[in-house]
Tab-separated table of C-alpha atoms in Angstrom:
chain	number	residue	atom	x	y	z
A	1	UNK	CA	-9.403	-10.479	18.116
A	2	UNK	CA	-5.902	-9.144	18.783
A	3	UNK	CA	-4.712	-5.813	17.422
A	4	UNK	CA	-1.204	-5.311	16.066
A	5	UNK	CA	-0.164	-1.657	16.144
A	6	UNK	CA	2.874	-0.703	14.053
A	7	UNK	CA	4.590	2.342	15.522
A	8	UNK	CA	6.532	3.396	12.416
A	9	UNK	CA	8.245	6.475	13.835
A	10	UNK	CA	11.480	5.255	12.211
A	11	UNK	CA	9.990	3.780	9.068
A	12	UNK	CA	9.485	0.197	7.982
A	13	UNK	CA	11.050	-2.416	5.728
A	14	UNK	CA	10.334	-6.096	5.235
A	15	UNK	CA	13.106	-7.354	7.481
A	16	UNK	CA	12.309	-4.876	10.266
A	17	UNK	CA	8.682	-6.052	10.138
A	18	UNK	CA	9.734	-9.680	10.474
A	19	UNK	CA	12.173	-8.839	13.256
A	20	UNK	CA	9.413	-7.076	15.199
A	21	UNK	CA	6.976	-9.985	14.841
A	22	UNK	CA	9.638	-12.486	15.884
A	23	UNK	CA	10.334	-10.265	18.883
A	24	UNK	CA	6.619	-10.480	19.735
A	25	UNK	CA	6.886	-14.249	19.935
A	26	UNK	CA	6.397	-15.691	16.447
A	27	UNK	CA	8.190	-19.058	16.420
A	28	UNK	CA	11.245	-18.780	14.160
A	29	UNK	CA	11.290	-22.529	13.456
A	30	UNK	CA	7.671	-22.429	12.335
A	31	UNK	CA	8.423	-19.437	10.123
A	32	UNK	CA	11.426	-21.178	8.606
A	33	UNK	CA	9.414	-24.352	8.060
A	34	UNK	CA	6.706	-22.382	6.287
A	35	UNK	CA	9.185	-20.630	3.996
A	36	UNK	CA	10.633	-23.982	2.922
A	37	UNK	CA	7.281	-24.735	1.295
A	38	UNK	CA	8.178	-22.205	-1.390
A	39	UNK	CA	10.798	-24.587	-2.774
A	40	UNK	CA	13.125	-21.588	-3.009
A	41	UNK	CA	16.819	-22.248	-2.521
A	42	UNK	CA	19.990	-20.205	-2.339
A	43	UNK	CA	19.524	-18.662	1.094
A	44	UNK	CA	19.456	-19.290	4.803
A	45	UNK	CA	17.955	-17.271	7.640
A	46	UNK	CA	19.600	-15.803	10.698
A	47	UNK	CA	17.918	-14.238	13.726
A	48	UNK	CA	19.854	-12.516	16.472
A	49	UNK	CA	19.315	-10.269	19.469
A	50	UNK	CA	20.859	-6.820	19.383
A	51	UNK	CA	20.207	-3.200	20.239
A	52	UNK	CA	19.810	0.199	18.605
A	53	UNK	CA	20.143	3.326	20.724
A	54	UNK	CA	20.037	1.059	23.802
A	55	UNK	CA	16.737	-0.521	22.699
A	56	UNK	CA	17.002	-4.306	22.621
A	57	UNK	CA	15.196	-6.138	19.853
A	58	UNK	CA	15.397	-8.773	17.131
A	59	UNK	CA	17.378	-8.538	13.911
A	60	UNK	CA	16.219	-10.676	10.997
A	61	UNK	CA	18.721	-11.484	8.230
A	62	UNK	CA	18.497	-13.296	4.921
A	63	UNK	CA	21.923	-14.617	3.903
A	64	UNK	CA	22.343	-15.529	0.250
A	65	UNK	CA	24.532	-18.539	-0.319
A	66	UNK	CA	27.740	-18.314	-2.343
A	67	UNK	CA	27.241	-18.581	-6.069
A	68	UNK	CA	23.560	-17.686	-5.974
A	69	UNK	CA	24.302	-14.692	-8.114
A	70	UNK	CA	22.354	-11.824	-6.601
A	71	UNK	CA	25.273	-9.992	-5.110
A	72	UNK	CA	24.422	-6.456	-4.152
A	73	UNK	CA	26.772	-3.682	-3.416
A	74	UNK	CA	25.835	-1.278	-0.679
A	75	UNK	CA	22.388	-0.229	-1.778
A	76	UNK	CA	19.109	-1.809	-2.758
A	77	UNK	CA	17.130	-1.776	-5.958
A	78	UNK	CA	13.471	-0.868	-5.811
A	79	UNK	CA	12.700	-2.996	-8.811
A	80	UNK	CA	13.530	-1.012	-11.944
A	81	UNK	CA	17.054	0.231	-11.434
A	82	UNK	CA	16.569	2.659	-8.556
A	83	UNK	CA	19.432	2.213	-6.113
A	84	UNK	CA	18.693	3.126	-2.511
A	85	UNK	CA	21.871	4.815	-1.378
A	86	UNK	CA	21.449	4.213	2.326
A	87	UNK	CA	22.136	1.763	5.081
A	88	UNK	CA	18.577	1.700	6.287
A	89	UNK	CA	16.500	-0.853	7.956
A	90	UNK	CA	17.278	-3.695	5.609
A	91	UNK	CA	19.468	-6.049	7.531
A	92	UNK	CA	20.583	-8.161	4.598
A	93	UNK	CA	24.342	-8.221	5.014
A	94	UNK	CA	24.844	-8.485	1.255
A	95	UNK	CA	22.900	-5.295	0.631
A	96	UNK	CA	24.516	-2.436	2.464
A	97	UNK	CA	27.914	-0.956	2.906
A	98	UNK	CA	29.466	2.472	2.712
A	99	UNK	CA	30.734	3.203	-0.767
A	100	UNK	CA	27.335	3.470	-2.445
A	101	UNK	CA	28.252	1.247	-5.395
A	102	UNK	CA	25.650	-1.238	-6.486
A	103	UNK	CA	25.531	-4.215	-8.784
A	104	UNK	CA	23.033	-6.818	-9.944
A	105	UNK	CA	23.054	-10.128	-11.619
A	106	UNK	CA	19.891	-9.513	-13.564
A	107	UNK	CA	19.804	-13.114	-14.623
A	108	UNK	CA	18.086	-13.704	-11.284
A	109	UNK	CA	15.410	-11.063	-11.760
A	110	UNK	CA	11.787	-12.235	-11.880
A	111	UNK	CA	8.678	-10.692	-13.318
A	112	UNK	CA	5.394	-10.577	-11.441
A	113	UNK	CA	4.007	-13.508	-13.417
A	114	UNK	CA	6.940	-15.718	-12.351
A	115	UNK	CA	6.587	-14.692	-8.709
A	116	UNK	CA	2.866	-15.426	-8.822
A	117	UNK	CA	3.512	-18.866	-10.290
A	118	UNK	CA	6.109	-19.622	-7.594
A	119	UNK	CA	3.744	-18.667	-4.769
A	120	UNK	CA	0.599	-20.235	-6.206
A	121	UNK	CA	2.389	-23.552	-6.813
A	122	UNK	CA	3.450	-23.781	-3.158
A	123	UNK	CA	1.517	-25.670	-0.453
A	124	UNK	CA	1.233	-22.520	1.659
A	125	UNK	CA	-2.204	-21.676	3.042
A	126	UNK	CA	-4.624	-19.846	0.741
A	127	UNK	CA	-4.504	-16.822	3.069
A	128	UNK	CA	-0.704	-16.538	2.910
A	129	UNK	CA	-0.677	-16.999	-0.855
A	130	UNK	CA	-3.407	-14.415	-1.440
A	131	UNK	CA	-1.871	-11.788	0.828
A	132	UNK	CA	1.689	-12.340	-0.425
A	133	UNK	CA	0.531	-11.908	-4.015
A	134	UNK	CA	-1.464	-8.833	-3.035
A	135	UNK	CA	1.684	-7.218	-1.589
A	136	UNK	CA	3.676	-8.020	-4.735
A	137	UNK	CA	0.793	-6.796	-6.886
A	138	UNK	CA	0.882	-3.392	-5.201
A	139	UNK	CA	4.577	-3.077	-6.026
A	140	UNK	CA	4.048	-4.301	-9.596
A	141	UNK	CA	1.265	-1.789	-10.226
A	142	UNK	CA	3.400	1.049	-8.840
A	143	UNK	CA	6.490	0.087	-10.833
A	144	UNK	CA	4.411	-0.445	-13.964
A	145	UNK	CA	2.948	3.032	-13.663
A	146	UNK	CA	6.367	4.599	-13.099
A	147	UNK	CA	8.010	2.851	-16.036
A	148	UNK	CA	5.068	2.644	-18.425
A	149	UNK	CA	4.687	-1.136	-18.606
A	150	UNK	CA	1.823	-3.490	-17.633
A	151	UNK	CA	2.157	-4.841	-14.062
A	152	UNK	CA	2.499	-8.427	-15.316
A	153	UNK	CA	5.608	-7.451	-17.272
A	154	UNK	CA	7.391	-5.595	-14.473
A	155	UNK	CA	10.752	-7.208	-13.758
A	156	UNK	CA	11.737	-7.135	-10.118
A	157	UNK	CA	15.375	-7.158	-9.177
A	158	UNK	CA	15.720	-6.381	-5.461
A	159	UNK	CA	12.025	-7.005	-4.777
A	160	UNK	CA	12.085	-10.131	-6.942
A	161	UNK	CA	15.315	-11.450	-5.486
A	162	UNK	CA	15.344	-14.340	-3.066
A	163	UNK	CA	15.798	-12.170	0.008
A	164	UNK	CA	12.790	-9.976	-0.709
A	165	UNK	CA	10.525	-12.880	-1.652
A	166	UNK	CA	11.447	-14.256	1.758
A	167	UNK	CA	10.664	-10.877	3.377
A	168	UNK	CA	7.200	-10.581	1.805
A	169	UNK	CA	6.045	-14.180	2.068
A	170	UNK	CA	7.663	-14.407	5.513
A	171	UNK	CA	5.747	-11.335	6.678
A	172	UNK	CA	2.444	-12.942	5.673
A	173	UNK	CA	3.435	-16.223	7.325
A	174	UNK	CA	4.383	-14.393	10.513
A	175	UNK	CA	1.015	-12.634	10.627
A	176	UNK	CA	-0.723	-15.972	10.174
A	177	UNK	CA	1.369	-17.486	12.983
A	178	UNK	CA	0.427	-14.500	15.146
A	179	UNK	CA	-3.260	-15.306	14.607
A	180	UNK	CA	-4.047	-12.859	11.768
A	181	UNK	CA	-4.462	-9.853	14.061
A	182	UNK	CA	-6.164	-6.656	13.054
A	183	UNK	CA	-3.375	-4.284	11.941
A	184	UNK	CA	-3.243	-0.555	12.676
A	185	UNK	CA	-0.339	1.816	12.074
A	186	UNK	CA	0.955	5.197	13.117
A	187	UNK	CA	1.003	7.991	10.504
A	188	UNK	CA	3.692	7.358	7.895
A	189	UNK	CA	6.912	9.295	8.515
A	190	UNK	CA	9.573	9.341	5.813
A	191	UNK	CA	13.059	10.817	5.866
A	192	UNK	CA	14.759	13.157	3.420
A	193	UNK	CA	17.768	12.920	1.156
A	194	UNK	CA	18.451	11.181	-2.130
A	195	UNK	CA	18.710	7.749	-3.706
A	196	UNK	CA	20.605	6.919	-6.887
A	197	UNK	CA	18.533	5.707	-9.825
A	198	UNK	CA	19.316	4.539	-13.340
A	199	UNK	CA	18.631	8.044	-14.608
A	200	UNK	CA	20.375	9.968	-11.841
A	201	UNK	CA	19.709	10.921	-8.247
A	202	UNK	CA	16.125	10.941	-7.021
A	203	UNK	CA	14.723	12.435	-3.814
A	204	UNK	CA	13.246	10.536	-0.885
A	205	UNK	CA	10.452	9.353	-0.789
A	206	UNK	CA	11.217	7.145	-3.769
A	207	UNK	CA	8.823	6.987	-6.695
A	208	UNK	CA	7.691	3.448	-5.883
A	209	UNK	CA	7.030	4.207	-2.214
A	210	UNK	CA	4.962	7.268	-3.108
A	211	UNK	CA	2.975	5.400	-5.744
A	212	UNK	CA	2.205	2.491	-3.412
A	213	UNK	CA	1.069	4.687	-0.529
A	214	UNK	CA	-0.696	7.149	-2.817
A	215	UNK	CA	-2.731	4.380	-4.453
A	216	UNK	CA	-3.999	3.420	-0.994
A	217	UNK	CA	-4.648	7.061	-0.061
A	218	UNK	CA	-2.095	7.070	2.767
A	219	UNK	CA	-0.737	10.513	3.778
A	220	UNK	CA	3.054	10.813	4.038
A	221	UNK	CA	5.003	13.330	6.122
A	222	UNK	CA	8.751	13.902	6.123
A	223	UNK	CA	11.017	14.357	9.116
A	224	UNK	CA	14.561	15.643	9.570
A	225	UNK	CA	16.225	12.202	9.350
A	226	UNK	CA	18.514	12.473	6.283
A	227	UNK	CA	17.865	8.952	4.970
A	228	UNK	CA	15.116	6.860	3.417
A	229	UNK	CA	13.000	5.325	6.190
A	230	UNK	CA	10.191	3.607	4.285
A	231	UNK	CA	11.194	1.097	1.610
A	232	UNK	CA	8.851	0.039	-1.209
A	233	UNK	CA	8.437	-3.373	0.426
A	234	UNK	CA	7.594	-1.733	3.755
A	235	UNK	CA	5.140	0.602	2.021
A	236	UNK	CA	3.440	-2.339	0.291
A	237	UNK	CA	3.066	-4.220	3.595
A	238	UNK	CA	1.497	-1.145	5.183
A	239	UNK	CA	-0.822	-0.567	2.230
A	240	UNK	CA	-1.966	-4.175	2.243
A	241	UNK	CA	-2.484	-4.795	5.963
A	242	UNK	CA	-2.971	-1.553	7.925
A	243	UNK	CA	-6.621	-0.555	8.340
A	244	UNK	CA	-5.801	3.000	9.355
A	245	UNK	CA	-2.870	5.316	10.054
A	246	UNK	CA	-3.616	7.127	13.294
A	247	UNK	CA	-2.020	7.620	16.730
A	248	UNK	CA	-2.737	4.972	19.368
A	249	UNK	CA	-6.211	5.266	20.826
A	250	UNK	CA	-7.675	3.018	23.502
A	251	UNK	CA	-5.109	0.237	23.090
A	252	UNK	CA	-3.904	-1.822	26.055
A	253	UNK	CA	-0.393	-3.061	25.241
A	254	UNK	CA	0.056	-6.721	26.173
A	255	UNK	CA	3.415	-7.211	24.485
A	256	UNK	CA	5.863	-4.951	22.668
A	257	UNK	CA	8.410	-6.113	20.105
A	258	UNK	CA	11.232	-4.288	18.335
A	259	UNK	CA	12.546	-5.078	14.864
A	260	UNK	CA	16.065	-3.730	14.393
A	261	UNK	CA	17.484	-2.048	11.316
A	262	UNK	CA	21.125	-1.804	10.331
A	263	UNK	CA	22.005	1.874	10.182
A	264	UNK	CA	22.477	4.053	13.252
A	265	UNK	CA	20.084	6.908	12.542
A	266	UNK	CA	20.931	10.472	13.506
A	267	UNK	CA	17.597	11.559	14.960
A	268	UNK	CA	15.793	8.411	16.133
A	269	UNK	CA	16.437	4.756	16.978
A	270	UNK	CA	16.419	2.609	13.853
A	271	UNK	CA	13.732	0.244	15.130
A	272	UNK	CA	10.176	-0.716	14.261
A	273	UNK	CA	8.038	-0.956	17.378
A	274	UNK	CA	5.171	-3.452	17.155
A	275	UNK	CA	2.531	-3.489	19.881
A	276	UNK	CA	0.320	-6.523	20.362
A	277	UNK	CA	-2.697	-5.146	22.148
A	278	UNK	CA	-6.275	-5.463	23.195
A	279	UNK	CA	-8.333	-2.599	21.951
A	280	UNK	CA	-11.313	-1.493	19.895
A	281	UNK	CA	-12.514	-4.392	17.796
A	282	UNK	CA	-13.063	-4.119	14.090
A	283	UNK	CA	-16.710	-4.139	13.048
A	284	UNK	CA	-16.138	-7.505	11.357
A	285	UNK	CA	-13.192	-9.709	10.575
A	286	UNK	CA	-12.852	-8.667	6.952
A	287	UNK	CA	-9.866	-7.455	4.985
A	288	UNK	CA	-11.493	-4.284	3.729
A	289	UNK	CA	-9.567	-1.040	3.857
A	290	UNK	CA	-10.491	1.642	6.364
A	291	UNK	CA	-9.765	5.341	6.343
A	292	UNK	CA	-11.158	8.604	7.682
A	293	UNK	CA	-12.403	11.367	5.406
A	294	UNK	CA	-13.948	14.808	5.860
A	295	UNK	CA	-17.577	15.477	4.895
A	296	UNK	CA	-18.295	19.150	4.150
A	297	UNK	CA	-21.905	20.299	3.775
A	298	UNK	CA	-23.805	23.512	3.266
A	299	UNK	CA	-27.510	24.275	2.597
A	300	UNK	CA	-28.165	26.571	-0.376
A	301	UNK	CA	-31.419	28.042	-1.666
A	302	UNK	CA	-30.153	30.834	-3.917
A	303	UNK	CA	-27.711	29.219	-6.328
A	304	UNK	CA	-28.413	28.397	-9.972
A	305	UNK	CA	-28.056	25.007	-11.595
A	306	UNK	CA	-25.291	26.356	-13.814
A	307	UNK	CA	-23.241	27.476	-10.808
A	308	UNK	CA	-23.821	24.153	-9.062
A	309	UNK	CA	-22.771	22.195	-12.135
A	310	UNK	CA	-19.593	24.229	-12.550
A	311	UNK	CA	-18.749	23.867	-8.850
A	312	UNK	CA	-19.151	20.088	-8.955
A	313	UNK	CA	-16.981	19.731	-12.058
A	314	UNK	CA	-14.230	22.131	-10.969
A	315	UNK	CA	-14.065	20.797	-7.401
A	316	UNK	CA	-13.667	17.220	-8.593
A	317	UNK	CA	-10.814	18.399	-10.810
A	318	UNK	CA	-9.312	20.138	-7.757
A	319	UNK	CA	-8.960	16.780	-5.998
A	320	UNK	CA	-12.172	16.184	-4.049
A	321	UNK	CA	-13.101	12.541	-3.545
A	322	UNK	CA	-16.717	13.249	-4.501
A	323	UNK	CA	-19.078	16.211	-4.884
A	324	UNK	CA	-22.875	16.043	-5.095
A	325	UNK	CA	-26.029	17.974	-4.228
A	326	UNK	CA	-29.293	16.685	-2.774
A	327	UNK	CA	-32.709	18.428	-3.086
A	328	UNK	CA	-34.224	19.591	0.230
A	329	UNK	CA	-36.954	21.916	1.417
A	330	UNK	CA	-35.634	24.777	3.499
A	331	UNK	CA	-37.251	27.310	5.822
A	332	UNK	CA	-40.070	29.455	4.421
A	333	UNK	CA	-40.850	26.480	2.176
A	334	UNK	CA	-38.031	27.347	-0.179
A	335	UNK	CA	-36.606	24.581	-2.385
A	336	UNK	CA	-32.863	24.184	-1.977
A	337	UNK	CA	-29.991	21.731	-2.006
A	338	UNK	CA	-27.461	20.277	0.384
A	339	UNK	CA	-24.101	20.660	-1.378
A	340	UNK	CA	-21.678	17.986	-0.129
A	341	UNK	CA	-17.938	17.636	-0.661
A	342	UNK	CA	-16.039	14.511	0.398
A	343	UNK	CA	-12.278	14.972	0.746
A	344	UNK	CA	-9.184	13.823	2.588
A	345	UNK	CA	-9.004	15.253	6.102
A	346	UNK	CA	-5.811	17.147	5.233
A	347	UNK	CA	-7.728	18.958	2.454
A	348	UNK	CA	-10.747	19.955	4.549
A	349	UNK	CA	-9.708	23.589	5.045
A	350	UNK	CA	-8.900	24.020	1.355
A	351	UNK	CA	-12.302	22.767	0.235
A	352	UNK	CA	-14.108	24.667	3.000
A	353	UNK	CA	-12.585	27.857	1.615
A	354	UNK	CA	-13.641	26.812	-1.876
A	355	UNK	CA	-17.252	26.339	-0.747
A	356	UNK	CA	-17.283	29.767	0.897
A	357	UNK	CA	-15.671	31.539	-2.071
A	358	UNK	CA	-17.403	29.851	-5.004
A	359	UNK	CA	-20.965	29.422	-3.722
A	360	UNK	CA	-23.412	31.582	-1.780
A	361	UNK	CA	-22.678	29.669	1.451
A	362	UNK	CA	-22.274	31.596	4.712
A	363	UNK	CA	-21.159	28.516	6.648
A	364	UNK	CA	-19.967	24.968	6.163
A	365	UNK	CA	-20.618	21.961	8.387
A	366	UNK	CA	-17.693	19.586	8.797
A	367	UNK	CA	-17.672	16.012	10.110
A	368	UNK	CA	-15.083	13.246	10.037
A	369	UNK	CA	-16.325	9.792	9.106
A	370	UNK	CA	-14.822	6.353	8.654
A	371	UNK	CA	-15.032	4.474	5.383
A	372	UNK	CA	-14.863	0.765	4.628
A	373	UNK	CA	-13.532	0.124	1.135
A	374	UNK	CA	-12.944	-2.908	-1.013
A	375	UNK	CA	-9.294	-3.586	-1.723
A	376	UNK	CA	-8.750	-2.403	-5.274
A	377	UNK	CA	-6.530	-3.466	-8.101
A	378	UNK	CA	-6.427	-2.565	-11.778
A	379	UNK	CA	-5.864	-4.982	-14.622
A	380	UNK	CA	-6.015	-4.768	-18.401
A	381	UNK	CA	-7.927	-7.366	-20.402
A	382	UNK	CA	-8.027	-8.199	-24.087
A	383	UNK	CA	-11.391	-8.207	-25.886
A	384	UNK	CA	-12.475	-8.440	-29.525
A	385	UNK	CA	-12.676	-4.647	-29.429
A	386	UNK	CA	-9.190	-4.056	-28.006
A	387	UNK	CA	-7.535	-3.821	-24.593
A	388	UNK	CA	-9.656	-2.384	-21.769
A	389	UNK	CA	-8.682	-1.406	-18.175
A	390	UNK	CA	-10.808	-3.005	-15.448
A	391	UNK	CA	-11.072	-2.155	-11.746
A	392	UNK	CA	-11.332	-5.130	-9.374
A	393	UNK	CA	-12.755	-4.837	-5.855
A	394	UNK	CA	-11.786	-7.624	-3.440
A	395	UNK	CA	-13.239	-8.621	-0.079
A	396	UNK	CA	-11.492	-11.359	1.891
A	397	UNK	CA	-9.580	-12.293	-1.245
A	398	UNK	CA	-12.718	-12.702	-3.382
A	399	UNK	CA	-13.305	-10.450	-6.390
A	400	UNK	CA	-16.781	-9.121	-5.533
A	401	UNK	CA	-16.760	-6.185	-7.955
A	402	UNK	CA	-15.536	-6.142	-11.566
A	403	UNK	CA	-15.894	-2.720	-13.201
A	404	UNK	CA	-14.591	-2.037	-16.728
A	405	UNK	CA	-13.436	1.556	-17.236
A	406	UNK	CA	-16.425	3.213	-18.923
A	407	UNK	CA	-14.636	5.846	-20.991
A	408	UNK	CA	-12.343	3.240	-22.538
A	409	UNK	CA	-15.323	0.993	-23.343
A	410	UNK	CA	-17.215	3.931	-24.844
A	411	UNK	CA	-14.276	4.774	-27.099
A	412	UNK	CA	-13.922	1.142	-28.222
A	413	UNK	CA	-17.673	0.981	-28.906
A	414	UNK	CA	-17.550	4.112	-31.078
A	415	UNK	CA	-14.603	2.715	-33.048
A	416	UNK	CA	-16.334	-0.646	-33.594
A	417	UNK	CA	-19.818	0.775	-34.193
A	418	UNK	CA	-21.420	-1.348	-31.460
A	419	UNK	CA	-23.409	-0.477	-28.316
A	420	UNK	CA	-21.230	0.446	-25.363
A	421	UNK	CA	-22.939	-2.240	-23.263
A	422	UNK	CA	-21.516	-4.850	-25.651
A	423	UNK	CA	-17.955	-3.741	-24.939
A	424	UNK	CA	-18.686	-3.456	-21.204
A	425	UNK	CA	-20.006	-7.027	-21.140
A	426	UNK	CA	-17.017	-8.329	-23.123
A	427	UNK	CA	-14.528	-6.612	-20.814
A	428	UNK	CA	-16.264	-7.888	-17.669
A	429	UNK	CA	-16.375	-11.436	-19.027
A	430	UNK	CA	-12.687	-11.305	-19.982
A	431	UNK	CA	-11.784	-10.017	-16.512
A	432	UNK	CA	-13.770	-12.735	-14.745
A	433	UNK	CA	-12.183	-15.401	-16.945
A	434	UNK	CA	-8.720	-14.029	-16.120
A	435	UNK	CA	-9.473	-13.933	-12.392
A	436	UNK	CA	-10.771	-17.490	-12.427
A	437	UNK	CA	-7.601	-18.660	-14.176
A	438	UNK	CA	-9.406	-19.875	-17.283
């Protein structure tokens, strides 16, 4: 199985991603033929060779045809009125200029439900349809959280416009044409500066980008480049496809492609470098998410149950991924516990200090371990007892776990005077019916 490594030292957007994959050898005619299956009009594609900072690569453009109505000024909209005041990696010629003014014909906006219907009705492969919808779903969930609306009701403007539908569906098509490689990425680096939103200026990273990456548990660092580097679409592609975000390790580069952006950056070439490589194989060809976490452990034989209980509760509130203790027998036949804290690697020192300060520990063992996680999404379902949030766990596109949110079900059960298991069963059944399309 091939590995695709995304070296995102200068960020990522949908069109840069497509440019990089075309530069690796994806057949443009096959890509264009696949996109026609969407039955989406009002655009045509353009691919050209160019260079940024003397690096030659491929520039991918979506040209909207006259009269289509989605005429941007020189910025982009992240979906709910947030104007990206930059000339970043998007290469859409209708999107970027210099004055910073921005306009929309919102008559061409689409909500997530309409986008889903468009994609599902197409004759694209099941894999392309599932992954395209998963990328859009990540953006919808983020925008819904930011603006306080259900994901299904989120109206996309820039992300729902023709050019960005082409970017997202085209990215999934290109990966399929490349053979569905395993995808790895460098750590996410974002710039600094400001974008203009409906309610004023907002700092980079944008709210949507942070929400998308945060929901996946992806760390973000900023650099000195005074512009946005990672767009919401780029963030959603990373969150959906990249197994991990680490420096290259053990990869043998067989081909390198460069996707060009539009702006001339101040501190780095405005390119996305994509490396098609042979390297460590994934344990199995599944679409589960992978990350690395820290496991902190200490053996204790002189701490009370009250102290342990308080430590578990307070440490979870402090941001640990999980905290638990396991009974053991220690030296001199003393009963004790192994106290374990799971946390993000960046938080390992903070929680090590917490263990040393708030327990009787004299030392803490630390290991780094990989996780395999189901791809998660959150939906809300209607039951006879009211609306309930449900967590969905997907593996290879299949919903293998359906977990209603317990606290919400408990509250509904108390209000209705029924057993909580009744509400749990109703919420799970409603979720499965929704997922099956019935």
